[in-house]
């Protein structure tokens, strides 16, 4: 059902690692400006799902269709998929710690990624403006010249989200953004994600139910590599299957 | 300008290099007081070339995180390419000279046969192999200095990077490439005179009247100029966004990929560019050394290159220059027999024998206790400190800097 | 009555003859042919030799041998023959041929020595062959046959054939039959029997068979104009296609069918000889720097009659075009050459198959060597992920340990048995020391581990040079490892290689046992997969890492002893193997011993295979091998046996 409202359509993908079925006939859709949370117990295939969408893992079967043109993403490499408009944030904050916040953001700002173009690239006024704007959004305006390695854990998470936003993606895949954050930091993170979801699709993978509740969005429950339930958080938490999965074992 | 802002050491380096060049010139036998012997001028000129190839190594390893054990092979290939022209042109002059008293002027094919016999007599042949097709032309061989190593690096890099070989696997693969190249050149039918190599390269064709005193200083100048230009190019590359991206690749390749940069393209660019820089260094080095043979290309040479950069301090351009200059000069001092023997009473340490042991051990010590190398000393002065990492690695890539190193 | 008388006479005669035959001595035979023997001429001596040889007397062989060695003397007084030994005072002691009894000492002056010339001696030799071929001692029969195979003559053929029938030893009988065929091929005038003999070698592998057949099919290339009718032509040749034009032309020149034009050098010499006032043939010398101008100057010279004429448009091609050339067998009989070609074809197929077997054995032993060199790495690099560039130097240390032990313990067998545990101990200690002092500080920094261990590598290598010098040291294998297991003339394998193969198998077993069945193996796998979890379960990762690294290094030491037996021990021994060892592990798939085994097999067989195409060039084989590996990595970046999924660490 690749209607006008669908940005990403994942249909019937499966992947096996050494006999273990990590993803089993999974189908999933998301619209253009939607916030979606994916929850599920350990080993449910959440991270593998992201790996497949971003091109890190090749599925054994199935299709991943992208955008209004319904381009198949399978077979494209990570960089190409990223340039097509899918940004990803890893579980662990991965920013370039050896480089300043400014350099990190500038690297992410949408510009030509061709090596030669990059070699002769010198930031223009609009690039500075964009970096300033992003820094303001993630609350790091006064940290621009600091090395990102010196930032706190939460600041790094924000920086990484900022780098994602700088790419100007149509779809954001965020893996456990709240892990290891203080309560205040979590609230700030929620705000950033909600704000981002106004103009683009955001998929958040999270364990923490409170955080998911705060996001206040549609929830997809994964279990053993396929969708177990979908709907509002209240709806899915009442689902007997979901209760079994979370409590039954 | 950004380049100077990011490389505060740049003006210092330029100044030091200019002063050094002038000082050597005014103390040389050709243009000055004669305080420095011609052979030492050659040693210094060669050292500048080694510093040049060390910069290439630093770009590819220190900045991009590819521990290539093949860059000295590119250096050697550059030497071979220029050596072919030097040897051909000079042999041609000698042959023409010998024909001068012949009753008939020689035909082109007679000249070519005579040159072939002169050059390939040692490997029992007199025909020009195909690889010598352009040897008669200076400009063609100059082009080959860049093209042959460049294309080799391009093809090899393309193969290696597209299959995502990284870290130590890539190092071993580059080492295998180097070994294959040197074994190939060791064969007599490789067309490059087997293990005899190319010799007599110190004699410039048509400069028979000029003494080595002058030629050595000319090469010294050329080497210094090449080093300066390479330094500027390297500083330009690492200062901008390109520098950010390649350091990003070093620290966390996957993350860069997810930012939409084609990591393979960047690696290939750096690998090929540095191969070309190394080749230019080789083309300047071997005319000063006078001889090149396949042993120069053996994998060990490329590993030494890594050693220089590590001792000098990788990830900073001046570190590579300092490392190469320091280690190669100290090495010359010890292996040249100038260092005094140490008499322990029961055993006399001859440095010619023990220098490699000392180098090996000091290399282990540097890796263990001073991963920033000599360059780390400058940090103590300038107070450039690494972030406090609280025990987390800098990135998931195995080749990247790790916590302990970053903590210091 | 008369009939009876005649019958009686006949009986008497027969009895008398029989009696005479029984009593007949070799002396009688000699006396019967006394005249011929005394004359000692090659033309007439034949019947005498035959008579002795065919007399059926046991002394015949002695007589012939003595005669041939100029040891037979004749007593002047009665013309009897004896063999003699020099006695005291210029006398000779004579012995009777039949009884061997001493006859007495005689003054030299009363004796004539028989001195057969070389022709006669050869005839005697041929007659002796039958005795040797029927000698009761099988070893002597075999020696005689081998001598005939080496150095056969036409005259050997008849006694050889005669001796086959009565041969009892089956091995010697087979040898006799082979020898008979070899001789038949060479000497028998009858074409049919030669062809039969040739065909008898169908599918044979022996070098002798090939050596006998190859001369039959030698050919030479000739200019075929006026070739005799009976010539055994293999094929007609077309110049430019089957033989180079210049060769064809040279053949025509040699046959007098063509005249060569003055060569470039001759024309040049002619030009040089006719330089007058800086001009030749009206052209200034300075202009003669192209072949065209020289040709035209020469044409001018030829026109003036100063040099032989030379047609500028001359081309060897036009001369040889259409001229007949042929490849002609040296052997005139077509039936023989056809049979020989056919048989050689079948032999070559058999030889090719056996060469393939031999090559496979070579490949297997090279693979075992690579496997031995790599198995330590399979532990330190494959299992632990530590890249140890000094691994090669550990191999070298093992080899030098073997050398030192041999200096102290002279018995090679004992010293090897001592050397293996000692080499393990030495390199185990070195490995543990290195792990404690260097590697444990560098876990998770593989590139730096590579460089630091490389530092150790150059230090160790130089240290070995300082201690043992630069020349190669021998590590001698025990006597029972000398020689080779020979299956036939083509397939053989030396015992050392078999020993290395067996050692590789043992190591494989030991590795599997340690990793799968022992506590250390379990702990090693636990620590490498998840050090924190392992530590929390009471495993001491430090200790496990140390022991595992020591184990890998110790195995390298034992491999060093084995490799030292096979190659010379030098300080560069290790670095010769290090790149290949890493390649073996990488190609096979890191972290899997079966992968290492497959990798070693692939590299070993492939290298031998490449060498087979270009046998003289090991360097080229290694070059192509490495290029192959680089391309192989393209298709299987994780090796033959790749770990998949999350365990692979991506």
Short mmCIF file of C-alpha atoms in Angstrom, two decimals, chain B residues 98-299:
data_model
loop_
_atom_site.label_atom_id
_atom_site.label_comp_id
_atom_site.label_asym_id
_atom_site.label_seq_id
_atom_site.Cartn_x
_atom_site.Cartn_y
_atom_site.Cartn_z
CA UNK B 98 81.85 5.16 -28.30
CA UNK B 99 80.35 5.50 -31.75
CA UNK B 100 82.06 8.82 -32.29
CA UNK B 101 85.19 7.16 -33.63
CA UNK B 102 83.34 4.61 -35.74
CA UNK B 103 83.82 5.03 -39.50
CA UNK B 104 80.11 5.28 -40.15
CA UNK B 105 77.64 7.24 -38.05
CA UNK B 106 75.40 4.80 -36.16
CA UNK B 107 71.82 4.14 -37.15
CA UNK B 108 69.01 4.45 -34.65
CA UNK B 109 68.66 0.71 -34.28
CA UNK B 110 72.41 0.29 -33.75
CA UNK B 111 72.28 2.85 -30.95
CA UNK B 112 69.28 1.19 -29.39
CA UNK B 113 70.92 -2.25 -29.57
CA UNK B 114 74.11 -0.94 -28.03
CA UNK B 115 72.21 0.72 -25.17
CA UNK B 116 70.25 -2.46 -24.63
CA UNK B 117 73.42 -4.52 -24.43
CA UNK B 118 74.97 -2.06 -21.97
CA UNK B 119 71.94 -1.96 -19.69
CA UNK B 120 70.72 -5.54 -19.83
CA UNK B 121 74.05 -7.32 -20.20
CA UNK B 122 74.03 -8.15 -16.49
CA UNK B 123 70.82 -10.14 -16.83
CA UNK B 124 71.94 -11.85 -20.02
CA UNK B 125 69.76 -9.96 -22.41
CA UNK B 126 70.08 -7.10 -24.82
CA UNK B 127 66.51 -6.40 -25.87
CA UNK B 128 64.50 -3.60 -24.40
CA UNK B 129 61.53 -4.93 -22.45
CA UNK B 130 58.22 -3.28 -23.12
CA UNK B 131 58.35 -1.37 -19.82
CA UNK B 132 61.24 0.67 -21.21
CA UNK B 133 59.13 1.89 -24.08
CA UNK B 134 59.14 5.48 -22.86
CA UNK B 135 62.59 5.43 -21.26
CA UNK B 136 64.07 7.65 -23.96
CA UNK B 137 61.76 10.49 -23.08
CA UNK B 138 62.36 12.53 -19.95
CA UNK B 139 58.87 13.95 -19.85
CA UNK B 140 57.21 10.60 -20.45
CA UNK B 141 59.13 9.06 -17.56
CA UNK B 142 58.32 12.05 -15.34
CA UNK B 143 54.68 11.41 -16.17
CA UNK B 144 55.15 7.73 -15.34
CA UNK B 145 56.64 8.67 -11.95
CA UNK B 146 53.16 9.90 -11.12
CA UNK B 147 51.08 7.56 -13.25
CA UNK B 148 52.51 4.13 -12.46
CA UNK B 149 52.31 4.32 -8.65
CA UNK B 150 49.13 6.36 -8.92
CA UNK B 151 47.36 3.78 -11.06
CA UNK B 152 48.69 0.91 -8.98
CA UNK B 153 47.41 2.59 -5.83
CA UNK B 154 44.11 3.37 -7.51
CA UNK B 155 43.52 -0.19 -8.65
CA UNK B 156 44.73 -1.78 -5.43
CA UNK B 157 42.88 0.71 -3.27
CA UNK B 158 39.70 0.31 -5.26
CA UNK B 159 39.84 -3.45 -4.85
CA UNK B 160 40.69 -3.29 -1.16
CA UNK B 161 38.33 -0.52 -0.08
CA UNK B 162 35.32 -1.69 -2.01
CA UNK B 163 35.49 -5.05 -0.28
CA UNK B 164 35.66 -3.12 3.03
CA UNK B 165 38.95 -4.56 4.13
CA UNK B 166 40.01 -2.46 7.10
CA UNK B 167 42.38 -2.34 10.03
CA UNK B 168 45.10 -4.94 10.29
CA UNK B 169 43.66 -6.90 7.40
CA UNK B 170 44.28 -3.97 5.13
CA UNK B 171 47.79 -3.63 6.55
CA UNK B 172 48.52 -7.27 5.78
CA UNK B 173 47.03 -6.90 2.32
CA UNK B 174 49.18 -3.86 1.55
CA UNK B 175 52.17 -5.74 2.88
CA UNK B 176 51.35 -8.62 0.55
CA UNK B 177 51.13 -6.19 -2.35
CA UNK B 178 54.55 -4.81 -1.45
CA UNK B 179 56.01 -8.29 -1.17
CA UNK B 180 54.55 -9.29 -4.53
CA UNK B 181 56.00 -6.19 -6.14
CA UNK B 182 59.46 -6.69 -4.72
CA UNK B 183 59.50 -10.40 -5.57
CA UNK B 184 58.43 -9.53 -9.07
CA UNK B 185 61.21 -6.99 -9.43
CA UNK B 186 63.73 -9.50 -8.09
CA UNK B 187 63.21 -11.61 -11.21
CA UNK B 188 65.65 -11.08 -14.01
CA UNK B 189 62.90 -11.14 -16.60
CA UNK B 190 60.91 -8.40 -14.90
CA UNK B 191 62.69 -6.06 -17.31
CA UNK B 192 64.21 -3.93 -14.55
CA UNK B 193 67.51 -5.78 -14.18
CA UNK B 194 66.41 -8.10 -11.38
CA UNK B 195 68.33 -7.80 -8.16
CA UNK B 196 70.98 -5.64 -9.83
CA UNK B 197 68.48 -2.81 -9.91
CA UNK B 198 69.30 0.43 -11.63
CA UNK B 199 72.61 2.06 -10.91
CA UNK B 200 74.69 5.09 -11.71
CA UNK B 201 71.69 7.29 -11.11
CA UNK B 202 73.74 10.02 -9.46
CA UNK B 203 75.21 10.97 -12.83
CA UNK B 204 72.95 13.43 -14.56
CA UNK B 205 72.96 12.95 -18.32
CA UNK B 206 74.65 15.86 -19.99
CA UNK B 207 76.11 17.17 -16.74
CA UNK B 208 79.40 15.33 -16.90
CA UNK B 209 81.29 18.57 -16.52
CA UNK B 210 79.44 19.44 -13.32
CA UNK B 211 80.87 18.03 -10.14
CA UNK B 212 78.75 16.12 -7.65
CA UNK B 213 79.27 19.04 -5.25
CA UNK B 214 76.89 21.10 -7.34
CA UNK B 215 74.54 18.31 -8.35
CA UNK B 216 74.08 17.31 -4.74
CA UNK B 217 73.09 20.80 -3.68
CA UNK B 218 70.72 21.11 -6.64
CA UNK B 219 68.97 17.96 -5.58
CA UNK B 220 68.96 19.22 -2.03
CA UNK B 221 67.13 22.35 -3.16
CA UNK B 222 64.68 20.33 -5.22
CA UNK B 223 64.02 18.05 -2.27
CA UNK B 224 63.49 21.00 0.06
CA UNK B 225 61.10 22.60 -2.41
CA UNK B 226 59.19 19.35 -2.85
CA UNK B 227 58.98 18.94 0.90
CA UNK B 228 57.68 22.47 1.30
CA UNK B 229 55.03 21.99 -1.37
CA UNK B 230 54.00 18.65 0.08
CA UNK B 231 53.73 20.20 3.51
CA UNK B 232 51.49 22.94 2.14
CA UNK B 233 49.34 20.46 0.25
CA UNK B 234 49.03 18.24 3.31
CA UNK B 235 48.19 21.22 5.51
CA UNK B 236 45.55 22.30 3.01
CA UNK B 237 44.02 18.83 2.89
CA UNK B 238 43.78 18.32 6.61
CA UNK B 239 42.66 21.78 7.54
CA UNK B 240 39.25 21.92 5.90
CA UNK B 241 36.16 19.81 5.89
CA UNK B 242 38.08 17.12 4.01
CA UNK B 243 40.37 16.87 7.02
CA UNK B 244 37.36 16.52 9.28
CA UNK B 245 35.96 13.75 7.14
CA UNK B 246 39.17 11.72 6.94
CA UNK B 247 39.77 12.04 10.67
CA UNK B 248 36.17 10.97 11.07
CA UNK B 249 36.90 7.93 8.93
CA UNK B 250 39.88 7.14 11.12
CA UNK B 251 37.87 7.36 14.33
CA UNK B 252 34.57 5.87 13.21
CA UNK B 253 34.22 4.80 9.63
CA UNK B 254 30.61 3.62 9.90
CA UNK B 255 29.45 6.92 11.36
CA UNK B 256 30.93 8.82 8.43
CA UNK B 257 29.15 6.48 6.09
CA UNK B 258 25.83 7.18 7.76
CA UNK B 259 26.49 10.87 7.33
CA UNK B 260 26.29 10.22 3.61
CA UNK B 261 29.99 10.37 2.73
CA UNK B 262 31.30 7.62 0.52
CA UNK B 263 34.10 6.43 2.76
CA UNK B 264 35.62 4.35 -0.02
CA UNK B 265 35.93 7.38 -2.27
CA UNK B 266 37.72 9.39 0.39
CA UNK B 267 40.04 6.57 1.30
CA UNK B 268 40.83 5.93 -2.33
CA UNK B 269 41.53 9.61 -2.89
CA UNK B 270 43.91 9.83 0.06
CA UNK B 271 45.56 6.48 -0.73
CA UNK B 272 46.21 7.41 -4.35
CA UNK B 273 47.27 10.97 -3.64
CA UNK B 274 49.74 9.86 -0.98
CA UNK B 275 51.04 7.15 -3.30
CA UNK B 276 51.79 9.86 -5.85
CA UNK B 277 53.46 12.04 -3.21
CA UNK B 278 55.55 9.06 -2.13
CA UNK B 279 56.53 8.38 -5.74
CA UNK B 280 57.67 11.97 -6.20
CA UNK B 281 59.75 11.61 -3.06
CA UNK B 282 61.29 8.45 -4.51
CA UNK B 283 62.02 10.15 -7.81
CA UNK B 284 64.03 12.75 -5.92
CA UNK B 285 65.61 10.32 -3.47
CA UNK B 286 67.14 7.72 -5.75
CA UNK B 287 69.16 10.06 -7.98
CA UNK B 288 70.82 11.14 -4.73
CA UNK B 289 71.29 7.58 -3.54
CA UNK B 290 72.68 6.58 -6.94
CA UNK B 291 71.24 3.06 -6.96
CA UNK B 292 67.88 1.41 -6.59
CA UNK B 293 67.19 -2.29 -6.31
CA UNK B 294 64.20 -4.43 -5.31
CA UNK B 295 65.46 -4.77 -1.74
CA UNK B 296 64.53 -1.11 -1.28
CA UNK B 297 60.91 -2.02 -1.92
CA UNK B 298 60.74 -4.98 0.48
CA UNK B 299 57.90 -4.82 3.01
#
